[in-house]
Coordinates of N, CA and C in Angstrom, one line a residue:
M59 N 1.0 -1.3 -0.1 CA -0.1 0.3 0.3 C 0.8 1.4 -0.1
G60 N 0.9 2.0 -1.0 CA 1.4 3.1 -1.2 C 1.0 4.5 -0.9
I61 N 2.0 5.4 -0.2 CA 1.5 6.5 0.2 C 0.3 7.2 -0.5
A62 N -0.3 7.4 -1.4 CA -1.4 7.7 -2.3 C -2.3 6.7 -1.6
D63 N -2.4 5.5 -1.8 CA -3.8 4.5 -1.4 C -4.0 5.0 0.1
A64 N -2.7 5.3 1.2 CA -3.1 5.6 2.2 C -4.0 6.6 2.4
M65 N -3.3 7.7 1.3 CA -4.1 9.1 1.7 C -5.6 8.9 0.8
N66 N -5.9 8.2 0.4 CA -7.3 8.0 -0.4 C -7.8 7.4 1.0
Y67 N -7.3 6.4 1.2 CA -8.3 6.0 2.5 C -8.6 6.8 3.5
I68 N -7.7 7.4 3.8 CA -7.9 8.7 5.2 C -9.0 9.7 5.1
L69 N -8.5 10.3 3.4 CA -9.2 11.0 3.2 C -11.0 11.0 2.4
F70 N -10.7 10.3 1.8 CA -12.2 9.3 1.5 C -12.7 8.6 1.4
T71 N -12.4 7.1 2.1 CA -12.6 6.0 1.7 C -13.0 5.0 2.8
N72 N -12.7 5.6 4.1 CA -12.8 5.4 5.7 C -14.0 5.7 6.1
P73 N -14.6 4.8 6.9 CA -16.0 5.1 7.4 C -16.8 6.0 8.1
I74 N -15.4 6.9 8.3 CA -16.1 8.6 9.2 C -16.0 8.9 7.7
S75 N -15.0 9.4 7.3 CA -14.9 10.3 6.0 C -16.0 10.1 4.9
S76 N -16.4 9.1 4.6 CA -17.2 9.1 3.2 C -18.5 9.2 3.8
G77 N -18.9 9.3 5.2 CA -19.9 9.5 5.6 C -20.5 10.9 5.7
T78 N -19.0 11.7 6.2 CA -18.6 13.0 6.0 C -19.2 13.4 4.9
F79 N -18.7 12.9 4.0 CA -18.8 13.2 2.2 C -20.3 13.4 2.0
L80 N -21.2 12.0 2.2 CA -22.3 11.8 1.7 C -23.5 13.0 2.6
F81 N -22.7 13.1 3.6 CA -23.9 14.6 4.5 C -23.6 15.7 4.1
L82 N -22.2 16.0 3.3 CA -22.0 17.1 3.3 C -22.7 17.2 1.8
R83 N -23.0 16.1 0.9 CA -23.1 16.5 -0.8 C -25.0 16.4 -0.5
G84 N -25.2 15.4 0.3 CA -26.8 15.8 0.9 C -27.1 17.0 1.0
T85 N -26.4 17.4 1.8 CA -27.0 19.2 2.5 C -25.9 19.8 1.3
A86 N -25.8 19.8 0.6 CA -25.7 20.7 -0.6 C -27.0 20.6 -1.7
R87 N -27.2 19.5 -2.0 CA -27.9 19.1 -2.6 C -29.3 19.6 -1.9
M88 N -29.6 19.5 -1.0 CA -30.8 20.7 -0.5 C -31.1 21.8 -0.2
A89 N -30.1 22.2 -0.1 CA -29.7 24.0 -0.1 C -29.8 24.4 -1.6
G90 N -29.3 23.2 -2.7 CA -29.5 23.8 -4.0 C -30.7 24.1 -4.4
D91 N -31.6 22.9 -4.0 CA -33.3 23.0 -3.9 C -33.8 23.9 -3.7
Y92 N -33.3 24.5 -2.5 CA -33.9 25.7 -2.0 C -34.1 27.3 -2.5
M93 N -32.8 27.2 -3.5 CA -32.3 28.4 -4.0 C -32.7 29.1 -4.7
G94 N -33.5 30.6 -5.0 CA -34.4 30.9 -5.6 C -36.1 31.0 -5.0
L95 N -36.1 30.6 -4.1 CA -37.3 30.6 -3.7 C -37.3 32.1 -2.9
E96 N -38.7 32.4 -3.0 CA -39.2 34.0 -2.1 C -39.3 33.7 -0.5
P97 N -39.3 33.8 0.4 CA -39.9 34.1 1.3 C -41.1 34.5 1.7
K98 N -42.0 33.5 2.2 CA -43.4 34.1 2.0 C -44.0 34.9 2.9
Q99 N -43.2 35.4 3.6 CA -43.6 36.8 4.5 C -42.6 37.5 4.7
E100 N -43.1 38.6 4.5 CA -41.7 39.7 4.4 C -41.2 40.2 6.3
I101 N -40.0 40.0 6.6 CA -39.6 40.1 7.8 C -39.4 41.4 8.0
K102 N -40.0 42.1 9.5 CA -40.3 43.1 9.7 C -39.8 43.6 11.0
M103 N -38.6 44.9 11.1 CA -37.7 44.7 12.3 C -38.5 46.0 13.3
P104 N -38.7 45.9 14.2 CA -39.1 46.7 15.1 C -38.3 47.7 15.1
Q105 N -39.1 48.5 15.3 CA -38.1 50.4 15.4 C -37.7 50.4 16.6
T106 N -36.5 51.1 16.5 CA -35.4 51.0 17.4 C -35.9 52.3 18.6
V107 N -35.6 51.8 19.5 CA -36.3 52.7 21.1 C -34.7 53.6 21.6
Q108 N -34.6 54.7 21.8 CA -33.9 55.6 22.4 C -34.3 54.8 23.6
L109 N -32.8 54.6 24.5 CA -32.8 54.1 25.6 C -33.3 55.3 26.5
W110 N -33.3 56.5 26.5 CA -33.8 57.7 27.1 C -35.5 57.6 27.3
K111 N -35.7 57.1 26.4 CA -37.3 56.8 26.1 C -37.7 55.5 27.1
L112 N -36.8 54.2 26.8 CA -36.9 53.1 27.7 C -37.0 53.7 29.0
S113 N -35.7 54.4 29.6 CA -36.0 54.7 31.2 C -36.9 55.5 31.6
S114 N -37.6 55.9 30.6 CA -38.9 56.8 31.2 C -39.8 56.3 31.2
A115 N -40.0 55.0 30.2 CA -41.3 54.7 30.4 C -40.8 53.1 31.4
L116 N -40.2 53.2 32.3 CA -39.5 52.2 33.3 C -40.5 52.7 34.3
G117 N -40.7 54.0 34.6 CA -41.0 54.6 35.8 C -40.5 55.5 36.7
P118 N -40.2 55.4 38.2 CA -39.4 56.4 39.1 C -38.2 55.6 39.3
Y119 N -38.3 54.5 38.8 CA -37.2 53.1 39.1 C -35.8 53.7 38.6
V120 N -35.6 54.2 37.9 CA -34.7 54.5 37.1 C -33.7 55.9 37.6
K121 N -35.2 56.8 37.8 CA -34.2 57.9 38.6 C -34.0 57.6 39.9
L122 N -34.6 57.0 40.7 CA -34.4 56.8 42.0 C -33.1 56.1 42.1
A123 N -33.0 55.4 41.5 CA -31.1 54.8 41.2 C -30.3 55.9 40.6
G124 N -30.7 56.5 40.0 CA -29.7 57.7 39.6 C -29.4 58.9 40.7
L125 N -30.9 58.9 41.6 CA -30.4 59.8 42.9 C -29.6 59.2 43.7
S126 N -29.9 57.4 44.3 CA -29.4 57.0 45.0 C -27.2 56.9 44.3
G127 N -27.4 56.8 43.3 CA -25.8 56.9 42.7 C -25.1 57.6 42.7
A128 N -26.1 58.8 42.8 CA -25.3 60.6 42.8 C -25.2 60.8 44.5
I129 N -25.7 60.1 45.7 CA -26.0 59.9 46.5 C -24.8 59.7 47.2
A130 N -24.7 58.4 46.8 CA -23.5 57.5 47.2 C -21.9 58.0 46.3
V131 N -21.9 58.5 45.4 CA -20.7 59.1 44.9 C -20.4 60.2 45.9
S132 N -21.4 61.7 46.2 CA -21.6 62.4 47.1 C -20.5 62.0 48.6
L133 N -21.0 61.0 48.8 CA -21.3 60.3 50.5 C -19.5 60.0 50.3
G134 N -19.1 59.6 49.7 CA -17.6 58.4 49.2 C -16.8 59.7 48.8
A135 N -17.0 60.6 48.1 CA -15.9 61.6 48.0 C -15.4 62.3 49.7
Y136 N -16.9 62.6 50.2 CA -16.9 63.9 51.2 C -16.1 62.7 52.5
G137 N -16.6 61.5 52.6 CA -15.7 60.2 53.4 C -14.1 60.3 53.0
A138 N -14.0 60.1 51.5 CA -12.4 60.1 51.8 C -11.9 61.3 52.3
H139 N -12.4 62.4 52.3 CA -11.6 63.5 52.1 C -11.6 63.7 54.0
N140 N -12.7 63.5 54.8 CA -12.7 63.7 56.1 C -12.8 62.6 56.9
I141 N -12.6 61.6 56.6 CA -12.6 60.7 57.5 C -10.6 60.2 57.5
N142 N -9.8 60.4 58.6 CA -8.3 60.3 58.3 C -8.4 58.3 58.9
A143 N -8.3 58.1 58.0 CA -7.7 56.5 57.9 C -6.6 55.9 59.1
E144 N -5.7 56.8 59.0 CA -4.8 56.2 59.9 C -5.3 56.8 61.3
K145 N -5.8 57.6 61.9 CA -6.3 58.1 63.1 C -7.5 57.1 63.7
F146 N -8.6 57.4 62.2 CA -9.7 56.3 63.2 C -9.7 55.3 61.9
P147 N -9.3 54.2 62.3 CA -9.1 53.0 61.2 C -10.4 52.3 60.9
E148 N -11.3 52.1 62.5 CA -12.5 51.4 62.4 C -13.7 52.0 61.7
Q149 N -13.6 53.1 62.4 CA -14.6 54.3 61.0 C -14.4 54.2 59.5
A150 N -13.3 54.3 59.5 CA -12.9 54.2 58.4 C -13.1 53.0 57.5
K151 N -13.4 52.0 58.0 CA -13.7 50.5 57.7 C -15.2 50.6 57.6
I152 N -15.7 51.0 58.4 CA -17.1 51.3 58.7 C -17.8 52.0 57.4
F153 N -17.0 53.3 57.1 CA -17.5 54.0 56.0 C -17.5 52.9 54.8
D154 N -16.3 52.6 54.4 CA -16.0 51.5 53.0 C -17.2 50.5 53.2
T155 N -17.6 49.9 54.2 CA -18.3 48.9 54.0 C -19.9 49.8 54.2
A156 N -20.4 51.2 54.2 CA -21.4 51.5 54.2 C -21.8 52.3 52.5
N157 N -20.6 52.4 52.1 CA -20.1 53.1 50.8 C -20.5 52.1 49.6
R158 N -19.6 50.8 49.7 CA -20.0 49.4 48.9 C -21.2 49.2 49.1
Y159 N -21.8 48.8 49.8 CA -23.2 48.1 50.0 C -24.0 49.3 49.6
H160 N -24.2 50.4 49.2 CA -25.1 51.5 48.9 C -24.7 51.7 47.2
F161 N -23.6 51.3 46.5 CA -23.2 51.5 45.3 C -23.9 50.3 44.7
F162 N -23.5 48.8 45.4 CA -24.0 47.9 44.9 C -25.6 47.7 44.5
H163 N -26.3 48.3 46.2 CA -27.9 48.0 45.9 C -28.5 49.5 45.1
T164 N -28.1 50.5 44.8 CA -27.6 51.5 43.7 C -28.1 50.8 42.2
L165 N -27.0 50.0 42.3 CA -27.2 49.1 41.1 C -28.2 48.1 40.9
A166 N -28.1 47.3 41.6 CA -29.7 46.4 42.1 C -31.4 47.4 41.7
L167 N -30.9 48.6 42.2 CA -32.3 49.0 41.9 C -32.8 49.4 40.5
L168 N -31.4 49.7 39.7 CA -31.9 49.6 38.2 C -32.5 48.2 37.7
G169 N -31.9 47.1 38.1 CA -33.0 46.0 37.9 C -34.4 46.0 38.5
A170 N -35.0 46.7 39.2 CA -36.1 46.2 39.8 C -36.8 46.3 38.8
P171 N -37.3 47.5 38.3 CA -38.2 47.6 36.7 C -38.2 46.0 35.8
L172 N -37.4 45.1 35.8 CA -37.4 44.4 35.0 C -38.1 43.1 35.8
C173 N -38.7 43.3 37.4 CA -39.4 42.0 37.7 C -40.4 42.4 38.1
R174 N -41.2 41.5 38.6 CA -42.6 41.2 38.2 C -43.5 42.0 39.2
R175 N -42.8 42.5 40.6 CA -43.2 43.6 41.6 C -42.2 44.6 42.1
P176 N -41.7 45.3 41.0 CA -40.7 46.3 40.8 C -41.2 47.6 42.0
G177 N -41.9 47.8 42.7 CA -42.4 48.5 43.7 C -41.8 48.0 45.0
L178 N -41.7 46.4 45.6 CA -41.8 45.9 46.6 C -40.2 46.0 46.7
A179 N -39.9 45.7 45.6 CA -37.9 45.4 45.3 C -37.3 46.2 46.0
T180 N -38.2 47.7 45.2 CA -37.3 49.3 45.5 C -37.6 49.2 46.9
I181 N -38.6 49.6 47.1 CA -39.1 49.8 49.0 C -37.8 48.8 49.4
F182 N -37.8 47.9 49.6 CA -37.1 46.8 50.4 C -35.3 47.7 50.1
F183 N -35.1 47.8 48.8 CA -33.8 48.1 48.5 C -33.3 49.6 49.2
L184 N -34.5 50.5 49.5 CA -34.2 51.5 49.7 C -34.2 51.5 51.3
S185 N -35.5 51.1 51.9 CA -35.0 50.9 53.4 C -33.7 50.3 53.8
G186 N -33.6 49.4 53.2 CA -31.9 48.8 53.4 C -30.7 49.7 53.2
I187 N -30.9 50.4 52.2 CA -29.8 51.6 51.7 C -29.6 52.4 52.9
I188 N -30.9 53.0 53.4 CA -31.1 53.9 54.3 C -31.0 53.3 55.7
M189 N -31.4 52.5 56.1 CA -31.4 51.7 57.7 C -29.7 51.0 57.6
F190 N -29.2 50.1 56.4 CA -28.1 49.8 56.8 C -26.8 50.7 56.4
S191 N -26.8 51.4 55.1 CA -25.7 52.0 54.8 C -25.7 53.5 55.7
G192 N -27.1 54.1 56.0 CA -27.1 55.1 56.5 C -26.7 55.1 57.8
N193 N -26.8 54.0 58.7 CA -26.8 53.7 59.9 C -25.1 53.5 59.9
C194 N -24.6 52.8 59.2 CA -23.2 52.7 58.9 C -22.4 54.3 58.5
Y195 N -23.1 55.1 57.7 CA -22.8 56.3 57.5 C -22.5 57.5 58.4
Y196 N -23.5 57.1 59.6 CA -23.7 58.4 60.5 C -22.3 57.5 62.2
I197 N -22.5 56.0 61.8 CA -21.3 55.4 63.1 C -20.0 56.2 62.4
A198 N -19.9 55.9 60.8 CA -18.4 56.3 60.6 C -18.0 57.9 60.9
F199 N -18.9 58.7 60.5 CA -18.8 60.3 60.5 C -19.1 61.0 62.4
T200 N -20.2 60.1 62.8 CA -20.0 60.8 64.6 C -19.6 59.9 65.5
N201 N -19.2 58.7 65.2 CA -18.5 57.3 66.4 C -19.9 56.9 66.9
D202 N -20.7 57.6 67.2 CA -22.0 57.6 68.0 C -22.8 56.2 67.1
K203 N -22.6 55.2 68.0 CA -23.4 54.0 68.0 C -24.5 53.6 68.7
R204 N -25.4 54.9 68.9 CA -26.6 54.4 69.5 C -27.7 53.7 68.8
F205 N -27.7 54.1 67.2 CA -28.8 53.6 66.0 C -28.2 52.6 65.7
S206 N -26.9 52.0 65.9 CA -26.3 50.6 65.6 C -27.5 49.3 65.2
R207 N -28.6 49.3 66.3 CA -29.2 48.0 65.8 C -30.3 48.4 64.7
M208 N -29.8 49.5 63.9 CA -31.0 49.4 62.6 C -30.1 48.7 61.8
A209 N -28.9 48.5 61.8 CA -28.3 47.9 60.9 C -28.8 46.6 60.3
P210 N -28.7 45.9 61.4 CA -29.1 44.3 61.1 C -30.5 44.5 60.4
I211 N -31.9 45.5 60.6 CA -32.8 45.3 60.2 C -32.5 45.7 58.4
G212 N -31.8 46.8 58.4 CA -31.3 47.4 56.8 C -30.9 45.9 56.2
G213 N -29.8 45.6 56.7 CA -29.3 44.1 56.1 C -30.3 42.9 55.6
T214 N -31.4 43.1 56.4 CA -32.5 42.1 56.3 C -33.5 42.5 54.9
C215 N -33.7 44.1 55.2 CA -34.3 44.7 53.9 C -33.4 44.7 52.6
L216 N -32.0 44.6 52.8 CA -31.7 44.4 51.5 C -31.7 42.7 51.2
I217 N -31.6 41.8 51.9 CA -31.8 40.7 51.5 C -33.2 40.6 51.0
L218 N -33.9 41.3 51.4 CA -35.6 40.7 50.9 C -35.7 41.5 49.8
G219 N -34.7 42.4 49.3 CA -34.9 42.9 48.3 C -34.3 42.3 47.0
W220 N -33.2 41.7 46.9 CA -33.0 40.9 46.5 C -33.8 39.3 45.8
L221 N -34.1 38.9 47.2 CA -35.4 37.8 47.1 C -36.6 38.3 46.4
S222 N -36.6 39.6 46.4 CA -38.1 40.0 45.8 C -38.3 40.3 44.2
L223 N -36.7 39.9 44.0 CA -36.4 40.1 42.3 C -37.3 39.0 42.0
I224 N -37.0 37.7 42.1 CA -37.1 36.3 42.1 C -39.2 36.3 42.3
L225 N -39.6 37.0 43.1 CA -41.3 36.5 43.1 C -42.2 36.4 41.8

């Protein structure tokens, strides 16, 4: 058996390649049968919608998320410039936690209009941001822990906000 016979077997006559060529030849024949046919229905694409029009149709949720994001950025800048991390490391850590959770749940507010009960999710997220992040911000800025019992309630609201997205 020469090299030419071995190549012929590998490429064309072994069971795998011969089946592949039969499949491809049949597919090409079927494709050729359909050439020249016009579609029965005209395909119509929906008109594109500007994103700002879509956000206004979603109600107040996107605007609330925008406001919450602006507040998170403002508080983040204020805390970064006014809390001395070397002098008050515990307060700086509490502040970072508050700001991080505030940002995460502001982004979660953007998803609220996509769930079945957007009002419920929004109420839980906003309540959680106020009671958890707000309380942590207060502790970080004042070192007054008298309202610290609100943080677990706020954390529970944040969890319920996430769960309300699946209802």
